[in-house]
Short mmCIF file of C-alpha atoms and ligand atoms in Angstrom, two decimals:
data_model
loop_
_atom_site.label_atom_id
_atom_site.label_comp_id
_atom_site.label_asym_id
_atom_site.label_seq_id
_atom_site.Cartn_x
_atom_site.Cartn_y
_atom_site.Cartn_z
CA MET S 1442 80.05 90.04 97.47
CA ASP S 1443 78.19 92.51 99.65
CA SER S 1444 79.76 95.56 98.08
CA GLY S 1445 78.23 94.66 94.74
CA GLY S 1446 81.54 93.89 93.21
CA GLU S 1447 81.89 91.51 90.31
CA ILE S 1448 84.16 88.48 90.62
CA VAL S 1449 85.71 86.94 87.52
CA VAL S 1450 87.74 83.79 88.08
CA CYS S 1451 90.18 83.13 85.25
CA PRO S 1452 91.17 79.52 84.48
CA ASP S 1453 94.80 80.30 83.63
CA ALA S 1454 97.41 83.05 83.37
CA ALA S 1455 96.72 83.66 79.68
CA ASP S 1456 93.00 84.20 80.33
CA PHE S 1457 93.81 86.38 83.34
CA GLY S 1458 96.01 88.60 81.18
CA ARG S 1459 93.52 88.77 78.33
CA ARG S 1460 90.60 89.69 80.55
CA ALA S 1461 92.65 92.31 82.41
CA ALA S 1462 93.73 93.81 79.08
CA GLU S 1463 90.15 93.73 77.80
CA GLU S 1464 88.95 95.59 80.89
CA PHE S 1465 91.75 98.14 80.63
CA VAL S 1466 91.18 98.83 76.94
CA GLY S 1467 87.42 98.95 77.45
CA ALA S 1468 87.76 101.51 80.22
CA ALA S 1469 90.11 103.58 78.08
CA GLU S 1470 87.81 103.48 75.06
CA ARG S 1471 84.77 104.47 77.12
CA ALA S 1472 86.56 107.34 78.87
CA ILE S 1473 88.09 108.72 75.67
CA ALA S 1474 84.76 108.49 73.86
CA ALA S 1475 82.98 110.25 76.73
CA ALA S 1476 85.54 112.87 77.77
CA GLY S 1477 88.43 112.80 75.34
CA ARG S 1478 90.90 111.41 77.86
CA PHE S 1479 91.58 108.40 80.09
CA SER S 1480 93.03 108.65 83.58
CA VAL S 1481 94.36 105.46 85.16
CA ALA S 1482 96.22 104.85 88.42
CA LEU S 1483 98.55 101.87 88.07
CA ALA S 1484 99.19 99.27 90.72
CA GLY S 1485 102.67 98.26 91.78
CA GLY S 1486 104.09 94.94 92.85
CA SER S 1487 104.59 92.00 90.50
CA THR S 1488 101.08 90.92 89.48
CA PRO S 1489 100.28 93.73 87.06
CA ARG S 1490 103.56 93.42 85.15
CA SER S 1491 102.10 90.83 82.77
CA LEU S 1492 99.12 93.07 82.03
CA TYR S 1493 101.38 96.04 81.31
CA GLY S 1494 103.46 93.91 78.95
CA LEU S 1495 100.34 92.74 77.09
CA LEU S 1496 99.08 96.30 76.64
CA ALA S 1497 102.34 97.24 74.92
CA GLU S 1498 101.76 94.59 72.26
CA ALA S 1499 99.19 93.88 69.54
CA PRO S 1500 96.24 93.61 69.58
CA TRP S 1501 95.80 95.69 72.71
CA ARG S 1502 98.40 98.37 71.86
CA ASN S 1503 96.62 99.21 68.64
CA ARG S 1504 93.28 99.71 70.32
CA ILE S 1505 94.40 102.48 72.64
CA ASP S 1506 94.80 106.13 71.67
CA TRP S 1507 97.92 106.64 73.79
CA SER S 1508 97.90 110.40 73.21
CA ARG S 1509 94.68 110.56 75.27
CA CYS S 1510 95.92 108.40 78.16
CA HIS S 1511 97.26 109.78 81.44
CA PHE S 1512 99.13 107.46 83.78
CA PHE S 1513 99.23 107.90 87.52
CA TRP S 1514 100.11 105.57 90.38
CA GLY S 1515 98.01 104.28 93.26
CA ASP S 1516 101.11 104.05 95.39
CA GLU S 1517 104.87 104.17 95.24
CA ARG S 1518 107.84 103.10 97.27
CA CYS S 1519 110.02 105.90 98.65
CA VAL S 1520 112.89 105.19 96.30
CA PRO S 1521 114.29 106.90 93.18
CA PRO S 1522 112.57 106.21 89.86
CA ASP S 1523 115.37 103.94 88.66
CA HIS S 1524 115.42 101.83 91.83
CA PRO S 1525 114.56 98.11 91.37
CA ASP S 1526 111.67 98.50 93.86
CA SER S 1527 110.13 101.50 92.07
CA ASN S 1528 106.57 100.93 90.82
CA TYR S 1529 107.22 103.63 88.25
CA ARG S 1530 110.29 101.79 86.95
CA MET S 1531 108.33 98.54 86.60
CA ALA S 1532 105.58 100.28 84.60
CA ARG S 1533 108.09 102.22 82.50
CA GLU S 1534 110.02 99.07 81.57
CA SER S 1535 106.98 96.87 80.88
CA LEU S 1536 104.71 99.44 79.19
CA LEU S 1537 105.37 103.18 79.20
CA SER S 1538 108.68 103.08 77.33
CA ARG S 1539 107.16 100.76 74.69
CA VAL S 1540 104.19 102.84 73.55
CA PRO S 1541 103.89 106.29 71.92
CA LEU S 1542 103.27 108.24 75.13
CA ALA S 1543 104.36 111.82 75.75
CA ASN S 1544 106.27 112.51 78.98
CA GLU S 1545 103.60 114.95 80.09
CA ASN S 1546 101.09 112.09 80.11
CA VAL S 1547 103.06 110.24 82.79
CA HIS S 1548 102.52 111.55 86.32
CA ARG S 1549 104.78 109.61 88.66
CA MET S 1550 104.97 109.97 92.43
CA ALA S 1551 108.35 111.43 93.42
CA GLY S 1552 109.61 108.54 95.51
CA GLU S 1553 113.02 110.13 95.70
CA LYS S 1554 111.77 113.14 97.64
CA ALA S 1555 110.97 113.52 101.34
CA PRO S 1556 107.82 111.40 101.80
CA ASP S 1557 105.35 113.96 103.08
CA SER S 1558 106.38 116.65 100.61
CA ALA S 1559 106.18 114.10 97.79
CA ALA S 1560 102.64 113.24 98.95
CA ARG S 1561 101.62 116.90 99.04
CA GLU S 1562 103.20 117.52 95.65
CA TYR S 1563 101.29 114.59 94.16
CA GLU S 1564 98.08 115.80 95.74
CA GLN S 1565 98.58 119.10 93.91
CA THR S 1566 99.26 117.21 90.68
CA LEU S 1567 95.90 115.45 91.08
CA ARG S 1568 94.04 118.64 91.99
CA THR S 1569 95.46 120.40 88.95
CA PHE S 1570 94.81 117.56 86.51
CA PHE S 1571 91.27 116.82 87.70
CA GLY S 1572 90.44 120.44 88.47
CA VAL S 1573 89.31 119.64 92.01
CA THR S 1574 89.56 121.99 94.97
CA GLY S 1575 88.47 121.83 98.60
CA SER S 1576 86.62 118.72 99.60
CA ARG S 1577 85.93 117.37 96.12
CA TRP S 1578 87.62 114.11 95.11
CA PRO S 1579 89.34 113.38 91.79
CA ARG S 1580 87.50 110.68 89.83
CA PHE S 1581 89.91 108.33 88.08
CA ASP S 1582 88.46 106.43 85.14
CA LEU S 1583 90.26 103.32 86.37
CA ILE S 1584 92.31 102.40 89.42
CA LEU S 1585 94.24 99.12 89.37
CA LEU S 1586 94.93 97.52 92.73
CA GLY S 1587 96.65 94.44 94.04
CA ILE S 1588 96.21 92.86 97.46
CA GLY S 1589 98.75 91.65 99.96
CA GLU S 1590 98.42 88.45 101.99
CA ASP S 1591 97.79 90.71 105.00
CA GLY S 1592 94.87 92.45 103.33
CA HIS S 1593 96.71 95.63 102.34
CA THR S 1594 96.05 97.36 99.07
CA ALA S 1595 97.95 100.17 97.40
CA SER S 1596 100.11 101.16 100.38
CA LEU S 1597 97.25 101.14 102.85
CA PHE S 1598 98.24 98.57 105.45
CA PRO S 1599 96.14 97.05 108.25
CA GLY S 1600 95.94 99.33 111.29
CA SER S 1601 97.41 102.30 109.46
CA GLU S 1602 96.25 105.78 110.40
CA ALA S 1603 96.11 106.44 106.67
CA LEU S 1604 92.91 104.37 106.57
CA ALA S 1605 91.10 107.09 108.50
CA GLU S 1606 92.30 109.92 106.26
CA SER S 1607 89.24 111.87 105.13
CA ARG S 1608 90.74 115.10 103.78
CA ARG S 1609 94.00 114.44 101.95
CA LEU S 1610 94.22 112.77 98.54
CA VAL S 1611 97.72 111.38 99.03
CA VAL S 1612 99.60 110.49 102.22
CA ALA S 1613 102.99 109.06 103.15
CA PRO S 1614 102.49 106.59 106.02
CA TYR S 1615 105.40 104.92 107.76
CA VAL S 1616 104.91 101.17 107.36
CA GLU S 1617 106.39 99.41 110.40
CA LYS S 1618 106.64 95.99 108.79
CA LEU S 1619 108.53 97.45 105.85
CA ARG S 1620 110.53 99.85 108.01
CA SER S 1621 109.94 102.51 105.41
CA HIS S 1622 107.52 105.16 104.28
CA ARG S 1623 105.25 104.64 101.31
CA LEU S 1624 103.24 107.04 99.14
CA THR S 1625 99.60 106.13 98.60
CA LEU S 1626 96.25 107.39 97.40
CA THR S 1627 93.77 107.57 100.24
CA LEU S 1628 90.52 105.58 100.44
CA PRO S 1629 88.25 108.51 99.47
CA VAL S 1630 90.18 108.88 96.21
CA ILE S 1631 90.09 105.15 95.49
CA ASN S 1632 86.37 105.02 96.28
CA ALA S 1633 85.64 107.99 94.03
CA ALA S 1634 86.88 106.12 90.94
CA ALA S 1635 84.61 105.21 88.04
CA GLN S 1636 86.11 101.73 88.11
CA VAL S 1637 88.40 99.83 90.46
CA MET S 1638 89.91 96.56 89.30
CA PHE S 1639 91.68 94.22 91.73
CA LEU S 1640 94.21 91.99 89.98
CA VAL S 1641 94.96 88.97 92.16
CA SER S 1642 96.91 85.89 91.21
CA GLY S 1643 98.67 83.04 92.96
CA GLU S 1644 97.91 80.52 95.67
CA SER S 1645 99.52 82.75 98.32
CA LYS S 1646 96.57 85.13 98.05
CA SER S 1647 93.84 82.48 98.21
CA SER S 1648 93.17 82.63 101.95
CA MET S 1649 92.88 86.43 101.91
CA VAL S 1650 90.71 86.38 98.80
CA GLY S 1651 88.49 83.77 100.45
CA ALA S 1652 88.25 85.74 103.70
CA ILE S 1653 87.30 88.94 101.86
CA LEU S 1654 84.96 87.59 99.21
CA ASN S 1655 83.33 85.00 101.44
CA ASN S 1656 82.59 87.91 103.79
CA GLU S 1657 84.22 86.18 106.70
CA THR S 1658 83.96 87.97 110.04
CA ASN S 1659 86.78 90.23 111.23
CA THR S 1660 87.67 91.33 107.71
CA GLU S 1661 85.65 94.58 107.79
CA THR S 1662 88.60 96.69 108.92
CA LEU S 1663 91.05 95.31 106.38
CA PRO S 1664 92.13 97.89 103.79
CA VAL S 1665 91.03 95.70 100.88
CA LYS S 1666 87.55 95.45 102.35
CA ARG S 1667 87.34 99.25 102.63
CA VAL S 1668 87.55 99.57 98.85
CA ASN S 1669 83.99 100.14 97.70
CA PRO S 1670 83.58 102.70 94.93
CA LYS S 1671 80.54 104.82 95.83
CA SER S 1672 79.43 105.36 92.25
CA GLY S 1673 81.79 103.16 90.37
CA ARG S 1674 82.31 99.59 89.27
CA LEU S 1675 84.31 97.17 91.43
CA LEU S 1676 85.78 94.19 89.63
CA TRP S 1677 87.84 91.37 91.10
CA LEU S 1678 89.93 89.57 88.50
CA VAL S 1679 91.24 86.46 90.24
CA ASP S 1680 93.11 83.51 88.81
CA GLN S 1681 92.24 79.93 89.69
CA GLU S 1682 94.99 79.61 92.30
CA ALA S 1683 93.99 82.75 94.15
CA ALA S 1684 90.32 81.70 93.99
CA GLY S 1685 91.03 78.39 95.72
CA SER S 1686 89.22 79.31 98.95
CA LEU S 1687 86.18 80.94 97.35
CA LYS S 1688 82.89 79.39 98.39
CA PRO S 1689 80.43 78.47 95.62
CA MET S 1690 78.14 81.33 96.67
CA ALA S 1691 80.90 83.87 96.19
CA ARG S 1692 81.79 82.26 92.90
CA SER S 1693 78.17 82.52 91.84
CA ALA S 1694 78.63 86.27 92.21
CA ALA S 1695 81.07 85.97 89.38
CA GLY S 1696 80.06 88.54 86.90
CA THR S 1697 79.55 87.74 83.27
CA PRO S 1698 82.75 87.98 81.28
CA PRO S 1699 83.75 91.60 80.82
CA LYS S 1700 81.59 93.26 78.23
CA SER S 1701 83.53 93.58 75.03
CA ARG S 1702 83.62 97.14 73.94
C1 6PG I 3107 103.02 97.70 95.97
C2 6PG I 3107 101.59 97.55 95.64
C3 6PG I 3107 100.93 96.59 96.58
C4 6PG I 3107 100.73 95.35 95.75
C5 6PG I 3107 100.41 94.16 96.62
C6 6PG I 3107 100.43 92.89 95.77
O1 6PG I 3107 103.56 98.80 95.80
O2 6PG I 3107 103.62 96.67 96.32
O3 6PG I 3107 100.91 98.60 95.38
O4 6PG I 3107 99.71 97.01 97.12
O5 6PG I 3107 99.68 95.57 94.81
O6 6PG I 3107 101.39 94.08 97.62
O7 6PG I 3107 101.73 92.75 95.25
P1 6PG I 3107 102.11 91.55 94.25
O8 6PG I 3107 101.37 91.80 92.99
O9 6PG I 3107 103.60 91.65 94.09
O10 6PG I 3107 101.67 90.29 94.96
#
């Protein structure tokens, strides 16, 4: 993969979950050891739910100092926090309500508010937490991302003006195909992360995964392809079904199994 990303293909759902949990816990342990806290931006959608559920249970739950963890979101739907489509609600139900985490360690995007003011409010939340002003970018310890069959990631969709955003940390693009606004981190924030982990599962993603990781032409402008942490680690965790279209060469880029901590 030309961006130097690692590709790990997992043989089954159990291995996919274990490796994702191992990566998450490893990132948390390293960040807490180095700086006394761990900042992670969660992905939405359905794929990460199994990871969140694993983290709430032994052995993973017992390996994380929850008091040092701060949870953010990479994107959010413009709905209230108790709405079935809310990414916050999914994370709260599967993980956050099941671990000893203080409310002040959970920094949700206010999907219930007017989109652009919610985006600006969240940008201020990030600037305050990370202590960044002006043109500096917050550096998350870990950002989890999924991908759509159309090559979107977070809520950055193909052709969106949000892809060209070079100043703001958080924007609220109107997504035509969804007929709704979304809240999303911008590419400079994603690419400033210490680690980005794509979690991709299911046969429906295999053609997009193949197009991206086989470096097929005409994928350069896709949002997923624009994720390339400048001084961070990029890891693709892909299950067997989603890896169905990967060419051997791309597979050979598969990194060694995640380093245990
Ligand atoms: C969202 C996500 C979005 C998601 C992909 C994959 O809010 O929906 O942030 O980018 O990660 O659409 O979603 P699935 O995991 O449901 O396939």
